[in-house]
Amino acid sequence: MGFYGDRKLTAEEAKKLRETDIGPPYFRDFLPPVIKKNYGQWKEHDILSAGLMVHTAESGDKIWTIRVATPRLIATDTVREACDIADKYCDGHLRWTSRNNIEFLVSDEKKVEPIQKELKERGFLMGGIGYRISNVVHTQGWVHCHGAATDASGLVKSMMDELAEYFTTKELPNKLRLAVACCPNMCGAVHCSDIAVVAIHTTVPIIDHDKLGKICEIPTSIASCPTKAISPYPEKKSVKIKDEKCMYCGNCFTVCPAFDPFDTERDGCAIVIGGKVNCLRTNTKFARLVVPFISNRPPRWPKVVAIIKHIIELYAKHARKHERVGEWVDRIGWERFFKLSGITFTYQCIDDFTFMRDTFRNASTFKW
Amino acid sequence: MGFYGDRKLTAEEAKKLRETDIGPPYFRDFLPPVIKKNYGQWKEHDILSAGLMVHTAESGDKIWTIRVATPRLIATDTVREACDIADKYCDGHLRWTSRNNIEFLVSDEKKVEPIQKELKERGFLMGGIGYRISNVVHTQGWVHCHGAATDASGLVKSMMDELAEYFTTKELPNKLRLAVACCPNMCGAVHCSDIAVVAIHTTVPIIDHDKLGKICEIPTSIASCPTKAISPYPEKKSVKIKDEKCMYCGNCFTVCPAFDPFDTERDGCAIVIGGKVNCLRTNTKFARLVVPFISNRPPRWPKVVAIIKHIIELYAKHARKHERVGEWVDRIGWERFFKLSGITFTYQCIDDFTFMRDTFRNASTFKW
Amino acid sequence: MKKYETPLLDELEKGPFPSFVKEIKKAAAKNIMANDELGQVEYSYKTNRVYWKHGGIVGVLGYGGGIIGRYSMLPEMFPEVKFFHTVRVNQPSGWFYTTEVLRELMDICDKYGSGICNFHGSTGDIIFLGTTTENLEPIFAELTSHEKPRHLRFDLGGSGSALRTPSACNGPARCEWANYDTLEACHQITHEFQDEIHRPAFNYKFKFKFAGCACDCVASIARADCSVIGTWKGPILIDQDAVKWHEKKGMDIDREIVRMCPTECISYDGKELKIDNDECNRCMHCITRLHKALKPSGERGATICIGNKAPIVIGTIISHVIIPFMKLEPPFTEFKELARKMWDWWDEHSKPRERIGEVIEFQGMRSFLEAIGVEPIPQMIKEPRRDPFIFFKDEDIARVKEVEEEEKRTGKIIF
Amino acid sequence: MKKYETPLLDELEKGPFPSFVKEIKKAAAKNIMANDELGQVEYSYKTNRVYWKHGGIVGVLGYGGGIIGRYSMLPEMFPEVKFFHTVRVNQPSGWFYTTEVLRELMDICDKYGSGICNFHGSTGDIIFLGTTTENLEPIFAELTSHEKPRHLRFDLGGSGSALRTPSACNGPARCEWANYDTLEACHQITHEFQDEIHRPAFNYKFKFKFAGCACDCVASIARADCSVIGTWKGPILIDQDAVKWHEKKGMDIDREIVRMCPTECISYDGKELKIDNDECNRCMHCITRLHKALKPSGERGATICIGNKAPIVIGTIISHVIIPFMKLEPPFTEFKELARKMWDWWDEHSKPRERIGEVIEFQGMRSFLEAIGVEPIPQMIKEPRRDPFIFFKDEDIARVKEVEEEEKRTGKIIF
Ligand code: SRM
Ligand code: SRM
Ligand code: SRM
Ligand code: SRM
Ligand code: SF4
Ligand code: SF4
Ligand code: SF4
Ligand code: SF4
Ligand code: SF4
Ligand code: SF4
Ligand code: SF4
Ligand code: SF4
């Protein structure tokens, strides 16, 4: 284990061994030979099944990719298991995707069937390629982050259990990208996802005035607030929050731990839909709020899951081929989406931040 | 003249005669009989020429409309001349349009030819109906407003002399709406016009500190500034302007005459294009800046006129039938518009006010 | 009368389009104010700047608006325009006139003013361009008096922080597409709110404009705080023969209609034109182009949009949907009540020089909707919010909790 | 080792999708930190809230970043996660690994950490989830030392107000559409800016992401301050036979391609597919769908977009075009210079916790473009400004005056 076996390095040893600024290793050293040879010379690809695609080079060489899901949070032994498989079928080469899937890179056509068989036997879930749901971009949640208003991993697991067949088999009109962010900092960058959950607080942070004076700077605390809800409170050498102006983003807490926005009853999830990253056909789109608040219901968040599934089924049924969720909704109109989905439209859906003006409807042309 | 002949009322008399809150007269009293009869029962219309259309009622009755241009600013005798004509052919009925044209309302088909002949002889310009340029919405300018950074009437006259055939004969892909505002207050509401001129200042107002202290309120002056360029100047009991923050809108002057934004060399015109009011096909659109500054060159503003004409000719040539200017440009892209038109793209075209974010291009998808 | 050389303005007498210079000269021939106006405008042309100045507020007794005070900066050079106020006269709905009333108006303008008018001001008024302070009361008296039998009885329009003169497209008077009586609405509403027009009591101006359909021939959405735009609820009726007629006349139905329909709800197989009315957003494109073949049907009313204003201070706003559909029939009670509720809210939440559209932005649409008693619906927006900055009231969370309780009881998710 | 009851988390072992709970338990079976992590997460599930807290900054000597300090709020209940820092390890470009290096990484994670990783963090790093303060230096030494012959040599990634770990799509390694070498670019740029990564000296974080084409498989435009998106300048080459092949496979070329082209520049008459390349905006739709038939040609490079950030404080920004086209070839000199110029400007104009996209908004794009020496062109914007609030510098007016002088001389208008 490690270069020094099981033995942990002492501080002294570490000091001697360490080097700085070496940067990441050179990726080329890790590429399979067929990729090295055909680097930049790929001609085309074919998607053979949900979990399998083949890329063909100008030279005629091919590389098969088998994609499997991971929960992202992964035990070292699971990585080792993947390594065992990659050793057996991929000459020791594998990669991860930008959405936390493992891709086994097979150069020998004869190994394509066997590796799939073994992966299946070992319980790996193959899929996510093509017009399907791939893995869910998500963040730390209760597993590790101090700011989490919900758990991310559990939500993802709950969602994907329900949607697994869209990963492994069923096709959709286009790719569908899901994401979860466990607070409005949005490390999951959910703002351009087809469907995403963003965890939110819904109570005004409680301020620990003693703590604030001691460990935080007042100007920084004031500046942290997007809606200018925070103002000085000289009597207490602290600050105060104007309740009506606070929209619970938690940024004051990010900047200073003396703010406490947590509330076991009133933390929960919002659902946003219709974002897309790429610029195919239409430009990058922001996801938009459709359900403002669902109480946290671990371990399975049944309502969050049900609503997401419902929207996906609507999308599957109504969108045209190649339309992403946002392209579909933009075509039919948001008023039609709310009617079709039966989702209650609330005040919260109406923007009241900086860009509200451009979200208001400036026309008598809408659908009944 | 008047009800009391030539004699002006004395203050005393006026006091006795005056009545308040009577409101405008009832429009129905002014409607031609055929309109009264078929009110709300019109079936269809036909545009017979640029200056002539006929509306047919469910009853089969018809009313012919002959439209003529006016400079909006009009001498009483010219109105009387129009009255003479209306008496002769329209049983004394006529109206103005929302774009300052006169419409003669003829109920008797036999009079349709003769009135057109007489209007022509008298030098009235018939036109503006259908897919053409109609009259120009505009404002007071040097003729009457204290705030004018250019003249409006003269600009309109100069533009329309050059474009007259688009009023009287030539067709365009759709209606084309022109407007002129003589300062950023935009009484001409040019912001949703196909092509418009908005007069602007380009120098930081000079403040008369003595005057300011005397006649204006300091908080009001400060609040007037959209970019927060104005701050207190306690030493002078006045305010000062941070030069880099001022974009010369003149609102401080509107609120307080101690600000002087006028500059004979640096007042001028900007050209905006691509707006539309109605929601046919596409929603209401804002006009967008294409030429940021052209020096005032009375009496004919040759450059302003030339650029407008150039854009109209491009539109005539490239747009699809029924496309408004903005719909055309949106289809081809603004980068293509600048290329086609050869108009120099400047820093000024890049938004740097509140909504800039949504005007930046968030995609690698543009035309070279 | 002084004779001004006007070489620059003379240039603007040339050319095919009607000339405002000719008009000023026509008036100047017999009116000394018009003559000095001519001189001062020429001087502006020569020196490249304006010579009017801010001035004290002027008006008629008991009114706070309707007159714009204006003074020459060069009274020595142009003494007759030392005072050169405008009088805003409230036009009749739809700008319909008889020659009789026009003549009478012109007489007043000649007698007390410069003999020059604007037909019309940008808001819709008849503008007498230029008069003196002492003439204001006589003009007002001549306009409003009912003493003598006559045709003319006009009132002043709005100015200042008041309700401004409402205006309307010609609507049912001469248009087949009017979905409500724009003219009657404009008239009755103007009469209802005379006090609000004449006695500025708002924090800033407020404008109504009435358009009979989405064509918006009175530019209401771009020029009125309250834009009332006619619309309907039933299907579009199709006369297939007339479709053929249009086709014969040269229309390419596929390119010009089918492909330009924003909701892609029209199809045409060369024989029959079909419209999926449920998906139509009533944009009026097909109806206006196939104007002999298509017409709306069913319930009529208007969409009410709020909030337009000019760019200063926070940038241009165009009106946005507040009431997707309101029946608009005399006596327009619902509409009048709405106006009052809006103004109350506006008054309560605004500072001076804040238009209602700005205040809706500052306060958020919710505060406004709650004040006027309207439930949020998706028709009000183009798209929902994009940032996770979400306000809740305790009652909102309580409602969510209630629903969630019910879900727990029934085992059924309520979307 | 303490055994926690985890009835709630146990629920999440069920179901078809891989379970993070199984993973934690797998690690917990032999790692006490993982075991207490399991306990604390279960407790969060039970009580509906998080139990991690803010803590002092921790790190390795000479670096200001790469470690996120984390502490349990319940050290009595879960003593082994009293300290539970994460170590961000800079992944290789494109997330390609050999089993050898992975095993070595796992060994380190087991020895010093909780035996749990994130593959990968949202920014791209390999994350060792949970270790103590005193283990940081040893981990760092084992990652970086070159003392022994071995495969693994990794460095830490970024955190704090620093350059964050850049990432790249797999690009030329396994994709036919890469317009530049995303992996090499990512690698060399990461190496160039080691100091900026490890020693936070910016006013806030800064992220690079490299995508080979408009598909943007690394979500660069939505997740990096500097998004580098491959594109090309030549025509799209068409293999008409392959078009037929796609058609035979069931593609409806008219519906799926022609009508979905955003610039309407494709036509298909059943025989020949034509593209008006001048009007194409290179959106990649047709190319990705007719992937056997179409491919880009001509000069290759990238569009550089700047400014993305998460919603707080002023709302989400997505990156916008700053350099429409830049050749991107080793040693990427132009790009590196651009980065330095950007950072200098950013540094000069920002306050702490202001991302570059925010500062571009506060200062206006001009200030930024001038600083990096780029002329404004229409490709940078979707549409020009709408309000008449226009800043000028004296030199701008001077340039206008010059042009106007020339126009006077030549009698020809310059547009
Ligand atoms: C006369 C008229 C222009 C014209 O030539 O037609 C006019 C003239 C003036 N407008 Fe206006 N506005 C006129 C229609 C408009 C319109 C268009 C409309 O109503 O359809 C607008 C844009 C729409 C809107 O209301 O937003 C308009 C937006 C302004 C503004 C900017 C208001 C804002 O919210 O930003 C100001 C500035 C102010 O209120 O102080 C303004 C201020 C003025 C003042 C009073 C100048 C001032 O600073 O005090 C002008 C008096 C000029 C004069 O010499 O008479 N005027 N003004 C129009 C009224 C005539 C009428 O009653 O029929
Ligand atoms: C007379 C007038 C109403 C009034 O009460 O005064 C009027 C009258 C008609 N309009 Fe209009 N519109 C009038 C101002 C407008 C305006 C307002 C403006 O220009 O400021 C608009 C909105 C312009 C905009 O979107 O920027 C307007 C947008 C339309 C449209 C939509 C055009 C389009 O974008 O596709 C139609 C439909 C059409 O052309 O078939 C229309 C159609 C019509 C019809 C055909 C309606 C009818 O059946 O009677 C009328 C004759 C049309 C014509 O002139 O070609 N009218 N029309 C106005 C004439 C102004 C003038 O002197 O030229
Ligand atoms: C670990 C990671 C989430 C994950 O589970 O993958 C993460 C975790 C944290 N992020 Fe993040 N961010 C992570 C990627 C992101 C991304 C996505 C990306 O980089 O593609 C974003 C959105 C994109 C962006 O940068 O705008 C992101 C936007 C934020 C923000 C908001 C920044 C802003 O400009 O608004 C914060 C708040 C802050 O900076 O104080 C933040 C702050 C944090 C902190 C440090 C919490 C804090 O308040 O100090 C989190 C530490 C959690 C922990 O327990 O380790 N994190 N963070 C990601 C980094 C892993 C890696 O290095 O690979
Ligand atoms: C492996 C991966 C790149 C990597 O370096 O890791 C990748 C690989 C490919 N992408 Fe991707 N994309 C990958 C993330 C993305 C992302 C980023 C993301 O999801 O966060 C996007 C942007 C998503 C968005 O717009 O919101 C993305 C948008 C695309 C598209 C555009 C889809 C569309 O909207 O029309 C294509 C084109 C296509 O599907 O034909 C594409 C096409 C492809 C192709 C066909 C490219 C090729 O010829 O090799 C690859 C297989 C596609 C597949 O999975 O169906 N890839 N692709 C990423 C796999 C993630 C995963 O595990 O599922
Ligand atoms: S989204 Fe918020 S809670 Fe989740 S990892 Fe990022 S900062 Fe932490
Ligand atoms: S939670 Fe957000 S809105 Fe509320 S006070 Fe803190 S920073 Fe301001
Ligand atoms: S646009 Fe400006 S200058 Fe022109 S009339 Fe209105 S306020 Fe006066
Ligand atoms: S001109 Fe406009 S921007 Fe300049 S100081 Fe006056 S109000 Fe402010
Ligand atoms: S707005 Fe509609 S109803 Fe009114 S005149 Fe125009 S087309 Fe007719
Ligand atoms: S009114 Fe507009 S949306 Fe409705 S069918 Fe006609 S073109 Fe389509
Ligand atoms: S971004 Fe383009 S080049 Fe990179 S992997 Fe995706 S499709 Fe290939
Ligand atoms: S790349 Fe996009 S814009 Fe270009 S031809 Fe293909 S679909 Fe059209």
PDB file of C-alpha atoms and ligand atoms in Angstrom, chain A residues 45 47 53 55 67 95-101 103 128-131 134-135 137 174-175 177 192-194 275-281 322 324 327, chain D residues 94-95 168-171 174-177 215-219 223 285 288-289, ligand 4:
ATOM      1  CA  HIS A  45     -18.487   6.385 -33.969  1.00  0.00           C
ATOM      2  CA  ILE A  47     -23.581   3.620 -30.611  1.00  0.00           C
ATOM      3  CA  MET A  53     -20.057   2.452 -28.479  1.00  0.00           C
ATOM      4  CA  HIS A  55     -15.045   4.705 -32.413  1.00  0.00           C
ATOM      5  CA  ARG A  67     -19.717   2.774 -19.921  1.00  0.00           C
ATOM      6  CA  ARG A  95     -11.232   6.477 -17.894  1.00  0.00           C
ATOM      7  CA  TRP A  96     -13.920   8.445 -16.153  1.00  0.00           C
ATOM      8  CA  THR A  97     -16.351  10.702 -17.961  1.00  0.00           C
ATOM      9  CA  SER A  98     -17.282  14.256 -17.176  1.00  0.00           C
ATOM     10  CA  ARG A  99     -20.416  12.823 -15.548  1.00  0.00           C
ATOM     11  CA  ASN A 100     -18.815  10.333 -13.162  1.00  0.00           C
ATOM     12  CA  ASN A 101     -19.219   7.215 -15.241  1.00  0.00           C
ATOM     13  CA  GLU A 103     -15.504   3.955 -19.363  1.00  0.00           C
ATOM     14  CA  GLY A 128     -25.888   6.233 -20.365  1.00  0.00           C
ATOM     15  CA  ILE A 129     -24.764   6.462 -23.979  1.00  0.00           C
ATOM     16  CA  GLY A 130     -26.959   8.062 -26.636  1.00  0.00           C
ATOM     17  CA  TYR A 131     -30.412   9.529 -26.154  1.00  0.00           C
ATOM     18  CA  SER A 134     -26.639   9.594 -17.982  1.00  0.00           C
ATOM     19  CA  ASN A 135     -25.254   9.872 -14.497  1.00  0.00           C
ATOM     20  CA  VAL A 137     -23.817  15.650 -11.732  1.00  0.00           C
ATOM     21  CA  ASN A 174     -32.387  13.462 -26.852  1.00  0.00           C
ATOM     22  CA  LYS A 175     -29.875  13.271 -24.055  1.00  0.00           C
ATOM     23  CA  ARG A 177     -28.956  15.779 -18.158  1.00  0.00           C
ATOM     24  CA  CYS A 192     -27.936  24.591 -17.302  1.00  0.00           C
ATOM     25  CA  SER A 193     -29.381  21.110 -16.723  1.00  0.00           C
ATOM     26  CA  ASP A 194     -32.444  19.605 -18.327  1.00  0.00           C
ATOM     27  CA  GLY A 275     -31.452  24.121 -19.142  1.00  0.00           C
ATOM     28  CA  LYS A 276     -28.895  22.983 -21.634  1.00  0.00           C
ATOM     29  CA  VAL A 277     -25.190  23.518 -21.914  1.00  0.00           C
ATOM     30  CA  ASN A 278     -24.307  23.049 -25.535  1.00  0.00           C
ATOM     31  CA  CYS A 279     -25.234  25.302 -28.429  1.00  0.00           C
ATOM     32  CA  LEU A 280     -26.564  22.737 -30.841  1.00  0.00           C
ATOM     33  CA  ARG A 281     -29.647  24.156 -32.536  1.00  0.00           C
ATOM     34  CA  HIS A 322     -33.595  15.840 -30.926  1.00  0.00           C
ATOM     35  CA  ARG A 324     -33.925  18.812 -25.319  1.00  0.00           C
ATOM     36  CA  GLU A 327     -36.247  23.261 -26.442  1.00  0.00           C
TER      37      GLU A 327
ATOM     38  CA  GLY D  94      -9.485  13.774 -19.869  1.00  0.00           C
ATOM     39  CA  TRP D  95      -9.617  11.469 -16.815  1.00  0.00           C
ATOM     40  CA  ALA D 168     -10.995  18.907 -20.610  1.00  0.00           C
ATOM     41  CA  CYS D 169     -13.263  16.647 -22.639  1.00  0.00           C
ATOM     42  CA  ASN D 170     -11.627  13.552 -24.026  1.00  0.00           C
ATOM     43  CA  GLY D 171     -11.291  15.384 -27.341  1.00  0.00           C
ATOM     44  CA  ARG D 174     -11.534   9.422 -28.607  1.00  0.00           C
ATOM     45  CA  CYS D 175     -13.669  11.842 -30.519  1.00  0.00           C
ATOM     46  CA  GLU D 176     -13.860  12.780 -34.162  1.00  0.00           C
ATOM     47  CA  TRP D 177     -14.996  16.328 -33.538  1.00  0.00           C
ATOM     48  CA  CYS D 215     -21.159  19.913 -27.907  1.00  0.00           C
ATOM     49  CA  ASP D 216     -19.245  21.109 -24.889  1.00  0.00           C
ATOM     50  CA  CYS D 217     -19.011  17.719 -23.202  1.00  0.00           C
ATOM     51  CA  VAL D 218     -17.214  19.276 -20.274  1.00  0.00           C
ATOM     52  CA  ALA D 219     -19.935  21.901 -19.746  1.00  0.00           C
ATOM     53  CA  ARG D 223     -18.945  25.915 -15.357  1.00  0.00           C
ATOM     54  CA  HIS D 285     -26.512  19.772 -34.912  1.00  0.00           C
ATOM     55  CA  THR D 288     -23.647  15.157 -34.886  1.00  0.00           C
ATOM     56  CA  ARG D 289     -26.815  13.652 -36.328  1.00  0.00           C
TER      57      ARG D 289
HETATM   58  C1  SRM E   4     -17.680  10.945 -22.564  1.00  0.00           C
HETATM   59  C2  SRM E   4     -18.104  12.384 -22.691  1.00  0.00           C
HETATM   60  C3  SRM E   4     -16.905  13.337 -22.743  1.00  0.00           C
HETATM   61  C4  SRM E   4     -15.886  13.150 -21.695  1.00  0.00           C
HETATM   62  O1  SRM E   4     -14.776  13.636 -21.954  1.00  0.00           O
HETATM   63  O2  SRM E   4     -16.159  12.632 -20.620  1.00  0.00           O
HETATM   64  C5  SRM E   4     -18.958  12.629 -23.921  1.00  0.00           C
HETATM   65  C6  SRM E   4     -18.823  11.920 -25.068  1.00  0.00           C
HETATM   66  C7  SRM E   4     -19.594  12.059 -26.185  1.00  0.00           C
HETATM   67  N1  SRM E   4     -20.427  13.065 -26.435  1.00  0.00           N
HETATM   68 FE1  SRM E   4     -20.995  14.434 -25.127  1.00  0.00          FE
HETATM   69  N2  SRM E   4     -19.917  13.554 -23.698  1.00  0.00           N
HETATM   70  C8  SRM E   4     -19.915  13.826 -22.398  1.00  0.00           C
HETATM   71  C9  SRM E   4     -20.591  14.834 -21.790  1.00  0.00           C
HETATM   72  C10 SRM E   4     -21.412  15.749 -22.439  1.00  0.00           C
HETATM   73  C11 SRM E   4     -21.921  16.958 -21.860  1.00  0.00           C
HETATM   74  C12 SRM E   4     -21.586  17.500 -20.486  1.00  0.00           C
HETATM   75  C13 SRM E   4     -22.559  17.110 -19.449  1.00  0.00           C
HETATM   76  O3  SRM E   4     -23.452  16.265 -19.681  1.00  0.00           O
HETATM   77  O4  SRM E   4     -22.448  17.665 -18.345  1.00  0.00           O
HETATM   78  C14 SRM E   4     -22.695  17.551 -22.834  1.00  0.00           C
HETATM   79  C15 SRM E   4     -23.488  18.872 -22.720  1.00  0.00           C
HETATM   80  C16 SRM E   4     -24.848  18.562 -22.185  1.00  0.00           C
HETATM   81  C17 SRM E   4     -25.800  19.690 -22.325  1.00  0.00           C
HETATM   82  O5  SRM E   4     -25.916  20.300 -23.367  1.00  0.00           O
HETATM   83  O6  SRM E   4     -26.477  19.971 -21.351  1.00  0.00           O
HETATM   84  C18 SRM E   4     -22.627  16.719 -23.985  1.00  0.00           C
HETATM   85  C19 SRM E   4     -23.277  16.990 -25.169  1.00  0.00           C
HETATM   86  C20 SRM E   4     -23.162  16.220 -26.315  1.00  0.00           C
HETATM   87  C21 SRM E   4     -23.954  16.372 -27.499  1.00  0.00           C
HETATM   88  C22 SRM E   4     -25.081  17.395 -27.712  1.00  0.00           C
HETATM   89  C23 SRM E   4     -26.447  16.821 -27.362  1.00  0.00           C
HETATM   90  C24 SRM E   4     -27.579  17.708 -27.789  1.00  0.00           C
HETATM   91  O7  SRM E   4     -28.038  18.535 -26.976  1.00  0.00           O
HETATM   92  O8  SRM E   4     -28.028  17.608 -28.934  1.00  0.00           O
HETATM   93  C25 SRM E   4     -23.497  15.414 -28.410  1.00  0.00           C
HETATM   94  C26 SRM E   4     -24.005  15.164 -29.800  1.00  0.00           C
HETATM   95  C27 SRM E   4     -24.818  13.921 -29.881  1.00  0.00           C
HETATM   96  O9  SRM E   4     -25.413  13.478 -28.887  1.00  0.00           O
HETATM   97  O10 SRM E   4     -24.864  13.399 -30.984  1.00  0.00           O
HETATM   98  C28 SRM E   4     -22.465  14.698 -27.768  1.00  0.00           C
HETATM   99  C29 SRM E   4     -21.766  13.641 -28.332  1.00  0.00           C
HETATM  100  C30 SRM E   4     -20.816  12.904 -27.734  1.00  0.00           C
HETATM  101  C31 SRM E   4     -20.082  11.782 -28.441  1.00  0.00           C
HETATM  102  C32 SRM E   4     -20.975  11.065 -29.435  1.00  0.00           C
HETATM  103  C33 SRM E   4     -18.864  12.362 -29.119  1.00  0.00           C
HETATM  104  C34 SRM E   4     -18.044  11.334 -29.852  1.00  0.00           C
HETATM  105  O11 SRM E   4     -18.149  11.264 -31.060  1.00  0.00           O
HETATM  106  O12 SRM E   4     -17.306  10.630 -29.174  1.00  0.00           O
HETATM  107  C35 SRM E   4     -19.586  10.986 -27.247  1.00  0.00           C
HETATM  108  C36 SRM E   4     -20.476   9.861 -26.822  1.00  0.00           C
HETATM  109  C37 SRM E   4     -21.847  10.359 -26.562  1.00  0.00           C
HETATM  110  C38 SRM E   4     -22.744   9.723 -25.622  1.00  0.00           C
HETATM  111  O13 SRM E   4     -22.442   9.566 -24.420  1.00  0.00           O
HETATM  112  O14 SRM E   4     -23.889   9.512 -26.058  1.00  0.00           O
HETATM  113  N3  SRM E   4     -22.289  15.179 -26.499  1.00  0.00           N
HETATM  114  N4  SRM E   4     -21.845  15.630 -23.718  1.00  0.00           N
HETATM  115  C39 SRM E   4     -19.070  12.851 -21.611  1.00  0.00           C
HETATM  116  C40 SRM E   4     -19.928  11.723 -21.125  1.00  0.00           C
HETATM  117  C41 SRM E   4     -20.642  12.042 -19.884  1.00  0.00           C
HETATM  118  C42 SRM E   4     -21.438  10.881 -19.421  1.00  0.00           C
HETATM  119  O15 SRM E   4     -20.876  10.083 -18.678  1.00  0.00           O
HETATM  120  O16 SRM E   4     -22.591  10.751 -19.809  1.00  0.00           O
END
